[in-house]
C-alpha cells in the first residue's frame, strides 16, 4: 500500500513532460541511476550496518532508515510508472497485454532474489547446514555486499538500456496533451468520472471480498494451530518457479482482446479454495503429533498453495493485462497506475476488514467459572480472575470463510457478467477527453 501510494503521488512526474509517453526510457534510466548510487553509497563505509545497529548497545537509527527507504520507494515508484507508460508506447496495441506478464514475472523473480535467496545466504545457520563444510559465524552474503552488488547490476543494465534502446524523436502534439501538474490531476479526475472507468473502479473494489478470509487469515490460523512459521516460509520456495512460469502460460489467454474472461473463469475456483483452506485449518490440529506434523500434511499444504497460486495469478495477470489494454498511451503511466492502484486497493481493504472481524465473530465461553462470559476483553479478564478460562466454541475464521464465499459467488453471478462486458467497450470509452 505504501509503495502504491507513493506511485500515485508520483504521477506528477509525467505532467512535467507534457504527458508524453516517449520519455519512459529517460525516466526509467534516471531513477535506476539514482537507485544505483543510493545502493552503493549505503554499502560504502558499512553505512547499512551503522543504520541497522551493531547489536552491541547501539540500536537502529529509525529516522535515518525511514528517510532512506522512503527515498528508495519514491525512486522505485517513479521508475515503475515510467516503465508502465513506456510499455504502452513500446508494445503494439495487440501485444500490450504482455506488459502484465513482464510485470508479474519480474516481481516474482525480484521477490525471490531480494527476499528468499538473500535471507538464506545471509543466514549463518542455513549456510553452515547446507552450503559449508566448516561452520562460520556469518552467512555467505551480508546486506552491504548485497546492496553493492545490485547497485552495480542496476548501473550496467541502465547503461545498456540508455545506449541500445532508441526513442522516437518526432513527436506529434495533440490538443489533449497535459501542460502541468494541475492539468494532469484535473485530467485524472475527468478519467475517474468517465462511465467505463467509474464502473470498473466500483466493481474491482468489491470483486475480491470473497477471497479476504482465505488470503489474510489462513496463514495466521495455521501458525496459531502450531505450524512453525519457518516451515510455512520454506514452502514458498518451491512456488517461485511456478510463479514465474504461470504468467508466461496465462499470457496466451490474457494478451488477446478479452483478458477478463480469464478473471471470470478463475474466480469460482479461487472461491472454492477458500473453503478448502478452512478445512485445512480445521484438519491441522487433528494430524499434529509430538514431533510436529507428518510429511503428507506439508504435501497437502503445498498442493493447496499451488492451486491457490494458479487461480490468483490467473486473475492478477488478467487484470493487469486489461489495465494495460485500456490505458490511454497519452498519459499511459499515470492512467495505468490509477487503475492498478484501485485494483490493489480492492484487495487490501477486504483483507484489513477480514482481520478485524475474526475476533468479533468468534464465540467463546468461560469454562470453570459460573456466571462468567468471554464476550469482551474485560469479561475475559473477570473469567480468568474467577478461576476459569476462555474456551473457543466457534472460531470466527470459519464463519468469515463461509460468509466471504457466499458474497464472492453472489458477486460472480450478479456483477461478474457486467464486469466482463467492460472489455467490449470501444477505445473511445477509455480515451482521455478534455476541452481546452
Coordinates of C-alpha atoms in Angstrom, one line a residue:
X1 CA 0.0 0.0 0.0
X2 CA 2.8 2.4 0.8
X3 CA 4.5 1.9 -2.5
X4 CA 1.2 2.3 -4.4
X5 CA 0.5 5.5 -2.5
X6 CA 3.9 6.8 -3.5
X7 CA 3.2 5.7 -7.1
X8 CA 0.0 7.7 -7.1
X9 CA 1.8 10.8 -5.8
X10 CA 4.5 10.3 -8.4
X11 CA 2.0 10.7 -11.2
X12 CA 3.0 14.3 -11.4
X13 CA 6.3 13.4 -12.9
X14 CA 4.6 12.6 -16.2
X15 CA 2.9 16.0 -16.2
X16 CA 6.4 17.6 -16.1
X17 CA 6.9 16.3 -19.6
X18 CA 3.6 17.3 -21.1
X19 CA 2.2 13.7 -20.6
X20 CA 4.3 12.3 -23.5
X21 CA 4.9 8.6 -23.3
X22 CA 8.2 8.6 -25.2
X23 CA 10.1 9.8 -22.2
X24 CA 9.8 6.4 -20.4
X25 CA 13.3 5.3 -21.1
X26 CA 14.8 8.6 -19.8
X27 CA 12.8 8.4 -16.6
X28 CA 13.5 4.7 -16.1
X29 CA 17.2 5.2 -16.7
X30 CA 17.4 8.2 -14.4
X31 CA 15.7 6.5 -11.5
X32 CA 17.8 3.4 -11.9
X33 CA 21.0 5.5 -11.8
X34 CA 19.8 7.2 -8.6
X35 CA 18.9 3.9 -7.0
X36 CA 22.3 2.5 -8.0
X37 CA 24.1 5.4 -6.4
X38 CA 22.0 5.0 -3.2
X39 CA 22.7 1.3 -3.0
X40 CA 26.5 1.8 -3.5
X41 CA 26.5 4.8 -1.0
X42 CA 24.7 2.6 1.5
X43 CA 27.3 0.0 1.2
X44 CA 30.4 2.2 1.4
X45 CA 31.9 2.6 4.9
X46 CA 29.4 0.0 6.1
X47 CA 26.6 2.6 6.4
X48 CA 23.9 -0.1 6.4
X49 CA 25.4 -1.8 9.4
X50 CA 25.5 1.5 11.2
X51 CA 21.9 2.3 10.4
X52 CA 20.7 -1.1 11.5
X53 CA 22.7 -1.1 14.7
X54 CA 25.7 -3.1 15.7
X55 CA 24.0 -5.3 18.2
X56 CA 26.4 -4.2 20.9
X57 CA 24.3 -1.5 22.6
X58 CA 23.8 0.7 19.5
X59 CA 20.2 0.4 18.3
X60 CA 18.9 1.1 14.7
X61 CA 18.6 4.6 13.5
X62 CA 14.9 4.6 12.8
X63 CA 14.7 8.1 11.4
X64 CA 17.6 7.6 9.0
X65 CA 16.2 4.3 7.9
X66 CA 12.8 5.8 7.3
X67 CA 14.2 8.7 5.2
X68 CA 16.5 6.3 3.2
X69 CA 13.8 3.8 2.3
X70 CA 11.3 6.5 1.6
X71 CA 13.7 7.8 -1.0
X72 CA 14.2 4.3 -2.3
X73 CA 10.5 3.8 -2.6
X74 CA 10.0 7.1 -4.2
X75 CA 12.6 6.3 -6.9
X76 CA 11.3 2.8 -7.5
X77 CA 7.7 4.1 -7.7
X78 CA 8.6 6.7 -10.2
X79 CA 10.5 4.2 -12.3
X80 CA 7.5 1.8 -12.1
X81 CA 5.3 4.5 -13.6
X82 CA 7.8 5.3 -16.2
X83 CA 8.1 1.6 -17.3
X84 CA 4.3 1.3 -17.3
X85 CA 3.9 4.2 -19.6
X86 CA 6.9 3.1 -21.7
X87 CA 5.4 -0.4 -22.2
X88 CA 2.2 1.2 -23.6
X89 CA 4.1 3.1 -26.3
X90 CA 6.7 0.4 -27.0
X91 CA 4.3 -2.5 -27.5
X92 CA 1.7 -2.6 -30.2
X93 CA -1.9 -2.5 -29.1
X94 CA -2.3 -6.2 -30.0
X95 CA 0.6 -7.2 -27.7
X96 CA 0.2 -4.6 -24.9
X97 CA -1.3 -7.4 -22.7
X98 CA 2.2 -8.9 -22.4
X99 CA 3.2 -5.9 -20.2
X100 CA 1.4 -7.7 -17.3
X101 CA 3.4 -10.8 -18.0
X102 CA 6.7 -9.0 -17.7
X103 CA 5.4 -7.2 -14.6
X104 CA 4.4 -10.3 -12.7
X105 CA 7.4 -12.4 -13.8
X106 CA 9.8 -9.5 -12.8
X107 CA 8.1 -9.0 -9.4
X108 CA 8.2 -12.7 -8.6
X109 CA 11.9 -13.0 -9.7
X110 CA 12.8 -9.9 -7.7
X111 CA 11.0 -11.1 -4.6
X112 CA 12.8 -14.4 -4.8
X113 CA 16.3 -12.8 -5.3
X114 CA 15.8 -9.9 -2.9
X115 CA 14.0 -11.8 -0.1
X116 CA 14.1 -15.6 -0.1
X117 CA 17.6 -16.1 -1.6
X118 CA 19.1 -13.2 0.3
X119 CA 17.7 -14.3 3.6
X120 CA 19.0 -17.8 3.0
X121 CA 22.5 -16.7 2.0
X122 CA 22.7 -14.2 4.8
X123 CA 21.7 -16.7 7.5
X124 CA 24.8 -18.3 9.1
X125 CA 22.7 -21.3 10.3
X126 CA 21.4 -22.0 6.8
X127 CA 24.8 -21.7 5.2
X128 CA 26.5 -23.8 7.8
X129 CA 23.9 -26.5 7.5
X130 CA 23.6 -26.7 3.7
X131 CA 26.4 -24.9 2.0
X132 CA 29.6 -25.2 4.1
X133 CA 31.8 -27.9 5.3
X134 CA 33.2 -25.7 8.2
X135 CA 30.8 -23.5 10.3
X136 CA 31.4 -19.8 10.3
X137 CA 29.7 -17.1 12.4
X138 CA 28.4 -15.2 9.3
X139 CA 26.5 -16.0 6.2
X140 CA 27.9 -16.1 2.7
X141 CA 26.4 -12.7 1.9
X142 CA 26.0 -9.6 4.0
X143 CA 23.4 -6.8 3.5
X144 CA 26.1 -4.3 2.5
X145 CA 27.6 -6.7 -0.1
X146 CA 24.1 -7.4 -1.4
X147 CA 23.3 -3.7 -1.9
X148 CA 26.7 -3.1 -3.5
X149 CA 26.2 -6.0 -6.0
X150 CA 22.7 -4.9 -7.1
X151 CA 23.8 -1.3 -7.3
X152 CA 26.4 -2.5 -9.9
X153 CA 23.7 -4.5 -11.7
X154 CA 21.4 -1.5 -11.8
X155 CA 24.2 0.6 -13.3
X156 CA 25.1 -1.9 -16.0
X157 CA 21.5 -2.6 -17.1
X158 CA 20.6 1.1 -17.1
X159 CA 23.6 1.9 -19.2
X160 CA 22.7 -0.8 -21.7
X161 CA 19.1 0.5 -21.9
X162 CA 20.2 4.1 -22.3
X163 CA 22.7 3.2 -25.1
X164 CA 20.9 0.4 -27.0
X165 CA 17.2 1.4 -26.9
X166 CA 16.4 4.3 -29.0
X167 CA 13.3 6.6 -28.6
X168 CA 11.2 8.2 -31.3
X169 CA 12.5 11.7 -31.9
X170 CA 9.5 13.1 -33.8
X171 CA 6.5 13.9 -31.6
X172 CA 3.1 14.8 -32.8
X173 CA 1.5 17.1 -30.3
X174 CA -2.2 16.7 -29.6
X175 CA -4.7 19.0 -28.1
X176 CA -5.1 16.6 -25.2
X177 CA -1.5 16.9 -24.1
X178 CA -1.2 17.9 -20.4
X179 CA 0.6 21.1 -19.6
X180 CA 1.5 20.7 -16.0
X181 CA 0.9 19.0 -12.6
X182 CA -2.5 20.7 -12.0
X183 CA -3.6 19.9 -15.5
X184 CA -2.6 16.2 -15.1
X185 CA -4.6 15.8 -11.8
X186 CA -7.6 17.6 -13.5
X187 CA -7.4 15.1 -16.3
X188 CA -7.2 12.2 -13.7
X189 CA -10.4 13.3 -12.1
X190 CA -12.1 13.6 -15.5
X191 CA -10.9 10.0 -16.2
X192 CA -12.4 8.7 -13.0
X193 CA -15.7 10.3 -13.9
X194 CA -15.9 8.5 -17.2
X195 CA -18.7 5.9 -17.1
X196 CA -16.5 2.9 -18.1
X197 CA -13.7 3.8 -15.6
X198 CA -16.1 4.6 -12.8
X199 CA -17.9 1.2 -13.3
X200 CA -14.5 -0.6 -13.4
X201 CA -13.4 1.1 -10.1
X202 CA -16.6 0.2 -8.3
X203 CA -16.6 -3.4 -9.5
X204 CA -13.0 -4.1 -8.8
X205 CA -13.2 -2.6 -5.3
X206 CA -15.8 -5.3 -4.4
X207 CA -14.6 -8.2 -6.6
X208 CA -12.1 -9.6 -4.0
X209 CA -14.2 -9.6 -0.9
X210 CA -14.8 -13.3 -1.4
X211 CA -11.1 -14.1 -1.0
X212 CA -10.3 -11.9 2.0
X213 CA -10.6 -14.5 4.7
X214 CA -8.6 -17.1 2.8
X215 CA -5.9 -14.7 1.8
X216 CA -5.5 -12.7 5.0
X217 CA -6.3 -15.1 7.9
X218 CA -5.4 -18.6 6.8
X219 CA -1.7 -18.3 7.4
X220 CA -2.2 -16.8 10.8
X221 CA -4.6 -19.6 11.8
X222 CA -2.1 -22.3 10.7
X223 CA 0.6 -20.7 12.9
X224 CA -2.0 -20.5 15.7
X225 CA -2.6 -24.2 15.3
X226 CA 1.1 -25.0 15.8
X227 CA 2.6 -24.9 12.2
X228 CA 6.1 -23.4 12.5
X229 CA 6.4 -20.1 10.7
X230 CA 9.7 -21.1 9.2
X231 CA 8.2 -24.2 7.7
X232 CA 5.5 -22.1 6.0
X233 CA 8.1 -19.7 4.7
X234 CA 10.1 -22.6 3.2
X235 CA 7.0 -23.9 1.4
X236 CA 7.1 -20.6 -0.6
X237 CA 10.4 -21.6 -2.1
X238 CA 9.2 -24.3 -4.5
X239 CA 6.4 -21.9 -5.5
X240 CA 8.8 -19.5 -7.1
X241 CA 9.3 -21.5 -10.4
X242 CA 5.6 -21.9 -10.6
X243 CA 5.0 -18.2 -10.1
X244 CA 7.5 -17.4 -12.8
X245 CA 6.1 -19.9 -15.3
X246 CA 2.4 -19.2 -14.6
X247 CA 2.3 -15.6 -16.1
X248 CA 4.0 -16.9 -19.3
X249 CA 1.3 -19.6 -19.7
X250 CA -1.6 -17.3 -18.7
X251 CA -0.5 -14.6 -21.0
X252 CA -1.6 -16.7 -24.0
X253 CA -5.1 -16.2 -22.8
X254 CA -4.9 -12.6 -21.5
X255 CA -2.9 -10.9 -24.3
X256 CA -5.9 -11.0 -26.6
X257 CA -8.9 -8.7 -26.8
X258 CA -10.8 -10.3 -23.8
X259 CA -8.4 -10.7 -20.8
X260 CA -11.3 -10.5 -18.3
X261 CA -12.6 -13.9 -19.4
X262 CA -9.7 -15.5 -17.6
X263 CA -10.5 -13.4 -14.5
X264 CA -14.1 -14.5 -14.6
X265 CA -13.4 -18.2 -15.2
X266 CA -10.7 -18.4 -12.4
X267 CA -12.9 -16.7 -9.8
X268 CA -15.2 -19.6 -8.7
X269 CA -12.2 -22.0 -8.3
X270 CA -10.4 -19.5 -6.1
X271 CA -13.6 -19.1 -4.0
X272 CA -13.9 -22.8 -3.5
X273 CA -10.3 -23.0 -2.4
X274 CA -11.3 -20.6 0.4
X275 CA -13.5 -23.4 1.7
X276 CA -10.6 -25.9 1.2
X277 CA -8.3 -23.6 3.3
X278 CA -10.9 -23.5 6.1
X279 CA -11.0 -27.3 6.0
X280 CA -7.2 -27.4 6.1
X281 CA -7.1 -25.2 9.2
X282 CA -9.7 -27.5 10.9
X283 CA -7.7 -30.6 9.9
X284 CA -4.4 -29.2 11.1
X285 CA -4.7 -30.0 14.9
X286 CA -6.0 -33.5 14.1
X287 CA -2.8 -34.6 12.4
X288 CA -0.4 -32.9 14.8
X289 CA 1.8 -35.1 16.9
X290 CA 4.6 -34.6 19.4
X291 CA 7.2 -34.4 16.7
X292 CA 5.3 -31.8 14.7
X293 CA 3.4 -32.6 11.5
X294 CA 3.8 -35.6 9.1
X295 CA 5.3 -35.1 5.7
X296 CA 2.0 -35.8 3.9
X297 CA 0.4 -32.8 5.8
X298 CA 3.0 -30.5 4.2
X299 CA 2.4 -32.1 0.8
X300 CA -1.3 -31.2 1.1
X301 CA -0.5 -27.7 2.2
X302 CA 1.9 -27.3 -0.7
X303 CA -0.6 -28.6 -3.3
X304 CA -3.3 -26.3 -1.8
X305 CA -1.0 -23.3 -2.0
X306 CA 0.0 -24.2 -5.6
X307 CA -3.7 -24.4 -6.7
X308 CA -4.3 -21.1 -5.0
X309 CA -1.4 -19.5 -6.8
X310 CA -2.7 -20.7 -10.2
X311 CA -6.1 -19.0 -9.6
X312 CA -4.5 -15.9 -8.0
X313 CA -2.1 -15.4 -10.9
X314 CA -4.8 -16.0 -13.5
X315 CA -6.8 -13.2 -12.0
X316 CA -3.9 -10.9 -11.4
X317 CA -2.4 -11.2 -14.8
X318 CA -5.8 -10.8 -16.4
X319 CA -6.5 -7.5 -14.5
X320 CA -3.0 -6.2 -15.3
X321 CA -3.5 -7.1 -19.0
X322 CA -6.9 -5.4 -19.1
X323 CA -5.5 -2.2 -17.4
X324 CA -2.7 -2.1 -20.0
X325 CA -5.1 -2.7 -22.8
X326 CA -7.5 0.2 -22.0
X327 CA -4.9 2.7 -20.7
X328 CA -4.5 5.7 -23.0
X329 CA -0.9 6.0 -24.1
X330 CA -1.3 9.8 -23.9
X331 CA -0.7 9.6 -20.1
X332 CA -0.1 5.8 -20.0
X333 CA 2.0 5.6 -16.9
X334 CA -0.4 7.7 -14.8
X335 CA -3.5 6.1 -16.3
X336 CA -2.3 2.6 -15.6
X337 CA -1.1 3.5 -12.2
X338 CA -4.6 4.8 -11.3
X339 CA -6.2 1.6 -12.5
X340 CA -3.6 -0.6 -10.7
X341 CA -3.9 1.4 -7.5
X342 CA -7.7 0.9 -7.5
X343 CA -7.2 -2.8 -8.2
X344 CA -4.7 -3.2 -5.3
X345 CA -7.0 -1.3 -3.0
X346 CA -9.8 -3.7 -3.9
X347 CA -7.7 -6.5 -2.5
X348 CA -6.2 -4.6 0.5
X349 CA -9.3 -3.2 2.2
X350 CA -11.2 -6.5 2.4
X351 CA -8.1 -8.2 3.9
X352 CA -7.9 -5.5 6.6
X353 CA -11.6 -5.9 7.4
X354 CA -11.3 -9.7 7.5
X355 CA -8.5 -9.5 10.0
X356 CA -10.5 -7.1 12.2
X357 CA -13.7 -9.2 12.1
X358 CA -12.2 -12.5 13.2
X359 CA -12.4 -11.8 16.9
X360 CA -15.9 -10.2 16.9
X361 CA -17.2 -13.3 15.1
X362 CA -15.5 -15.7 17.4
X363 CA -17.7 -17.3 20.1
X364 CA -16.1 -18.1 23.5
X365 CA -17.4 -19.4 26.8
X366 CA -15.9 -19.3 30.2
X367 CA -15.1 -22.8 31.4
X368 CA -14.5 -23.4 35.1
X369 CA -16.3 -20.3 36.4
X370 CA -20.1 -20.0 36.6
X371 CA -22.0 -16.9 35.5
X372 CA -18.9 -15.5 33.6
X373 CA -18.6 -14.8 29.9
X374 CA -15.8 -14.1 27.5
X375 CA -17.6 -11.7 25.1
X376 CA -15.3 -8.8 25.8
X377 CA -11.7 -8.3 26.9
X378 CA -13.0 -7.1 30.4
X379 CA -15.2 -10.2 30.7
X380 CA -12.4 -12.5 29.7
X381 CA -10.2 -11.0 32.5
X382 CA -13.0 -11.4 35.0
X383 CA -13.3 -15.1 33.9
X384 CA -9.6 -15.6 34.5
X385 CA -9.8 -13.9 37.9
X386 CA -12.7 -16.2 38.8
X387 CA -10.5 -19.3 38.2
X388 CA -11.9 -20.0 34.7
X389 CA -10.5 -19.9 31.2
X390 CA -12.0 -18.8 27.9
X391 CA -12.6 -21.7 25.5
X392 CA -13.4 -21.1 21.8
X393 CA -16.6 -22.8 20.8
X394 CA -16.9 -21.3 17.3
X395 CA -13.9 -19.8 15.6
X396 CA -14.8 -16.6 13.7
X397 CA -12.5 -17.6 10.9
X398 CA -14.9 -20.4 9.8
X399 CA -17.9 -18.1 10.0
X400 CA -16.0 -15.5 8.0
X401 CA -14.8 -18.0 5.4
X402 CA -18.4 -19.1 4.7
X403 CA -19.7 -15.5 4.5
X404 CA -16.9 -14.5 2.2
X405 CA -17.5 -17.4 -0.2
X406 CA -21.3 -16.6 -0.3
X407 CA -20.5 -12.9 -1.0
X408 CA -18.0 -13.9 -3.6
X409 CA -20.3 -16.2 -5.5
X410 CA -23.0 -13.5 -5.3
X411 CA -20.7 -11.1 -6.9
X412 CA -19.7 -13.6 -9.6
X413 CA -23.3 -14.4 -10.5
X414 CA -24.7 -10.8 -10.3
X415 CA -21.9 -8.5 -11.2
X416 CA -19.4 -10.7 -12.9
X417 CA -21.1 -10.6 -16.3
X418 CA -21.2 -6.8 -16.2
X419 CA -17.5 -6.8 -15.3
X420 CA -16.8 -8.9 -18.4
X421 CA -18.7 -6.6 -20.6
X422 CA -16.3 -3.8 -19.8
X423 CA -13.8 -5.3 -22.3
X424 CA -16.3 -4.9 -25.0
X425 CA -16.3 -1.2 -24.7
X426 CA -14.6 0.7 -27.5
X427 CA -11.4 2.6 -27.1
X428 CA -13.3 5.8 -27.1
X429 CA -14.9 4.8 -23.8
X430 CA -11.4 4.8 -22.1
X431 CA -9.7 7.6 -24.0
X432 CA -8.8 10.7 -22.2
X433 CA -11.0 13.6 -23.2
X434 CA -10.6 17.2 -22.2
X435 CA -11.7 20.5 -23.5
X436 CA -9.2 23.4 -23.9

